[in-house]
Structure formats: C-alpha cells, structure tokens
Amino acid sequence: MKICVIGAGYVGLVTAAGLADFGNSVICVDKDKSKISDLKKGRMPFFEPGLYELIRRNIKHLSFSFDLVDSLKSCEVLMIAVGTPAGKDGNPDMKSFWTVARIVAHDLKISPIEEKIIIIKSTVLPGTNEKLRKYLKRATGRTDFHIVSSPEILSQGSALKNFFYPNFILIGTDSQKAAKIYTSLFKNSKIKKNKIIFTSPATAELIKYAANTFLALKISFINELSSPAELIGADISEIGRVIGMDPRIGSEFLKAGAGFGGSCLPKDTKALLRFSARKRVPLYVLGSVISANERQKQVVVKKISGRLGGLIGKKIAVWGLAFKPQTDDVRDAPSIDIINALVKKGAQVRAYDPRALKKAKAVLPNSIKFSHSSYGALKNADVLVIITEWDEFKNPDYDKMKKLMRRPIIIDGRNALNPKTAKKAGFEYEGIGRK
Ligand code: UGA
C-alpha cells in the first residue's frame, strides 16, 4: 500500500516520516520546489526536535517530490495535509486545499486504481468532508473512493512524541473499508488499539475544533484569573497546579502567561466562532476567549510601562520570540504584538531567541535590534521581559545580568523564573498573577 502525503508542513512531514517508520512506503509532496530540494539534500524546512533523525532513519521508505500529478498515480492512500491559514475574514483560507482537490479529481479520472482512500489531515471546517465527496463525485463521475476525516493532534515541539504516543487517533468515516485500511497503516506501531477512535466524519471535524478551542479556553481562563490573584496577593501558578490535581479539571494548559499564540489555537478559535455565527448558533464563551487573549498581551505591556514610568526612549530586552519553546515558529506569537505595542509607544527593543530570530526578523519592524545571545540583549537595558519560557532562561546568572543592565527589573511574562531567587539577587521582579 503506497501513501502520498500532500504538504510538507509540520503535520505532513511528521506524518509522512512517522508512517514510513512503521514500514509504510510514503511519498511526501509539496508544491514548494526549494523545500523539496532541501529535504532531498537532508535539510529541514523548520525546527522540530527529532524530525531530522526520523527522516534520515526512514529514507528507504520515504521519498519527496513536488510533482503531485505524477506522485498520485501510484498511490492507494492520499493524505491531504496542506495548510489552511487564517484568511482575512477569520475563516480558514482553503485555497491550497481545493487546489489539491482539483488535482485529486484529475487523478481519479485517469487512475485505474479502484477505491482510493482520501484522508483529510488539514484542519478544515465541519462539512468539508461532505463538500469534498460531492465535488469529487461531480468532477469525476466516480463513486468508488473513500474519504476519511482524520484531523491531526500534534503539538509543535513535541510532534514526534504526539505521533508515536497519541492520546487518540481519529478516524472519521462512514466507510468500513477505509477504516480498516487506515488502521492497517499503524499495524507495526506500538499504538494501542483503544487509542484509535472511529466516528462519523462530521464528529471528527468538530472534535478537532473542540480540542483546540477548549485548550484556548483553559489558558484564557487562568490568564484572566491572574488579575484578581495579583490583587489579593495569591499565586496563580499554585492555583493552576492545585485545581489541576482534580482530574475533572486536569493540570495541563493552566499556566498563566503572556497569552496563547501559534498557527492553531488563535486561528481555530476565530474560525469556529465565525462558522457558528454564520450558522446562527453564536458561541458566547469562545468570543470572550479571543478578547481575553488580546487583553493578556496588553497586560504585559502595561506592566512594563508601569514599572518604567512610561516607555518613551526606554531600552527593553526581550527574551523569547517563538510562540512557545522548542519551535522556531512565530506565527501569531504574543511576542510580535507585545513588541509592536512597545515600539509604538516609543520604546527601543533588543530581542533574543535561541531558534526564532530568523523568522521573527521577517515580521518585526526594522527598528528592532536582535542579539545572538541572551546576555547580549541585556546591554544597558532598563528592563528584561521574558515572553517565551525556553529552558536556557530559567536559571540565569543574575550577577552577570545586573552588570549588563541599566536597571535591574524583570517582567516575567511566562512565570519562568523563581521570584524569590530573582529578588534575592537584587532584582525588581514581576510575573503574571504572582508576586
Ligand atoms: C495546538 C494543540 O495543542 C495541538 O493539540 C494541536 O494538534 C495543534 O495546535 C494543531 O491544531 O495543529 P500548538 O499550536 O503546537 O498545538 O501549541 P500549544 O502547545 O497548544 O500552545 C499554544 C499556545 O498556548 C502557546 O503560545 C503557549 O505558550 C500557550 N500556552 C500553553 C499557555 O499560555 N499556557 C499553557 O498552560 C499552555
């Protein structure tokens, strides 16, 4: 059984390499020729821990191509894993998805292979499975294909762990044959059978949005609670840790901080809101999740401005630009909005990130200075702001910092430091929702 994974982004590349690791024969296709040529040379298009080694290890079963028409010819199973970024109106931009659908239709028209299985991995709005089925039927006159909605639940930075030890694998289809064949792709894996969940396509489509928007909800909830916590001198990290001990609540995604970012949580929350509004079933709770997240970034800006007594001409060192540690991705990263707000109010920013400097440079204003070391960013700074909790920031050399900075002030937007240690070292310290 040969698999064609369409799209060599985070989801496509990890899925292709992972399935190859289970002994399947996989071809991963992307229209971006330079990406494919890099992959063929063993160069990675983005940073994801362990992915390079996984690809190298499976190079016998895994090939790369930019020719989708040709690649589809020999494949029985197709996985669509192209990006569906946020469009201008808050809906996912489905251009790449439907371009692929047209090429799949062309393939179905000419292919002698019967009963091809088309698996949708991309995050798409509920109803897309049905739309694709109708489109392919109309465009090809064939009905012997199967469509499966199998949205991916990978997190950047831990994508390999999520792939090999998933909480669940979703197989949303009405076709028993497709379900059986899809399940067989995992036969050489250690994934337990009870992790494979079969649902209808519509349920699978909505599960993806339910999962991501619920995570966003948890974060916005704890972020919002950090303000009353500060007011009464309580510690939000303790609150999150303790309520998380109740399995009905769960301890993950209860870390207060500078807001959630990335290519999924913000986009998917907005998309589900839009979708439901269009269907005239407004989602009031989710509306607040987005506004609370926007406000949270401004909370950090206000803390900085409050400590410094205004921002005009102030030198601000920023540690962390990626939307979270272990990635070089800055899409919708809180750092971007926070830095833009600081600059707009007259501050000068010098930023450092262990991985995301290149991508951040491409989206931040030219006036931002970048440093290639964490301590380099601190020279003459009036304040240090931590926006991403990389491990290397967690136990800093406070003496060295004090010598470099003009004023010993830290605004810890991720509660990454130990406040007692920072204060003992002579720093003014302010975290989120704690003293
Ligand atoms: C998210 C989901 O977690 C994955 O399950 C999903 O598969 C993926 O989207 C997707 O749809 O493809 P990801 O975007 O990689 O994964 O990032 P998360 O780990 O969810 O983090 C998102 C943001 O929330 C980050 O900015 C992080 O700093 C923030 N966060 C997370 C908090 O502020 N507090 C927390 O307690 C946890």
Coordinates of N, CA and C in Angstrom, one line a residue, residues 7 35 37 39 43 45 54 62-63 65 69 90 132 181 212 257 275 295 310 326 332 340-342 392 394 396:
G7 N 1.7 17.9 1.2 CA 2.0 19.0 2.1 C 3.1 18.6 3.0
K35 N 11.7 23.8 -0.9 CA 11.5 22.9 0.3 C 11.8 21.5 -0.1
S37 N 13.6 20.3 -2.6 CA 15.0 20.1 -2.9 C 15.9 20.1 -1.6
L39 N 14.8 19.1 1.4 CA 14.5 17.8 2.0 C 15.3 16.7 1.4
R43 N 18.1 18.7 4.3 CA 18.0 19.9 5.1 C 16.5 20.1 5.5
P45 N 13.1 22.1 6.6 CA 12.5 23.4 6.4 C 12.1 24.1 7.7
L54 N 14.5 11.2 12.4 CA 13.4 10.3 12.0 C 13.4 10.1 10.4
L62 N 10.8 6.5 2.4 CA 10.3 7.9 2.3 C 10.9 8.7 1.2
S63 N 10.1 9.1 0.3 CA 10.7 10.0 -0.8 C 10.0 11.3 -0.9
S65 N 8.8 14.8 -3.4 CA 8.5 15.2 -4.8 C 7.7 16.5 -4.8
V69 N 0.8 15.4 -9.5 CA 0.0 14.6 -10.5 C 0.7 13.3 -10.7
G90 N -11.2 35.8 8.9 CA -11.3 34.9 10.1 C -11.6 33.4 9.8
L132 N -16.2 17.8 -0.1 CA -15.2 17.1 -1.0 C -15.8 15.9 -1.7
I181 N -8.4 -0.1 6.3 CA -7.1 0.1 5.6 C -6.3 1.2 6.4
N212 N -8.9 22.1 20.3 CA -8.1 23.3 20.3 C -8.8 24.5 21.0
G257 N 0.2 33.3 31.5 CA 1.3 33.9 30.8 C 1.0 35.1 29.9
F275 N -17.8 30.3 12.0 CA -18.6 29.2 11.4 C -19.9 29.2 12.2
R295 N -6.3 41.0 25.3 CA -6.0 41.8 26.5 C -4.8 41.3 27.3
G310 N 6.5 54.9 32.0 CA 6.4 55.3 30.6 C 7.4 54.5 29.8
Q326 N 10.9 25.3 22.0 CA 11.1 24.1 21.2 C 10.5 24.3 19.8
D332 N 1.5 34.3 14.9 CA 0.6 34.7 16.0 C 1.2 34.7 17.4
N340 N 5.5 45.1 19.0 CA 4.9 46.2 18.2 C 4.3 47.3 19.1
A341 N 3.6 46.8 20.1 CA 3.0 47.8 21.0 C 4.1 48.7 21.8
L342 N 5.1 48.0 22.2 CA 6.2 48.7 22.9 C 6.9 49.8 22.0
E392 N 16.8 27.6 28.7 CA 18.0 28.3 29.0 C 17.8 29.7 29.7
K394 N 15.8 29.9 32.4 CA 15.2 29.6 33.7 C 16.2 29.8 34.9
P396 N 19.2 32.0 35.2 CA 20.2 32.9 34.7 C 21.2 33.3 35.7

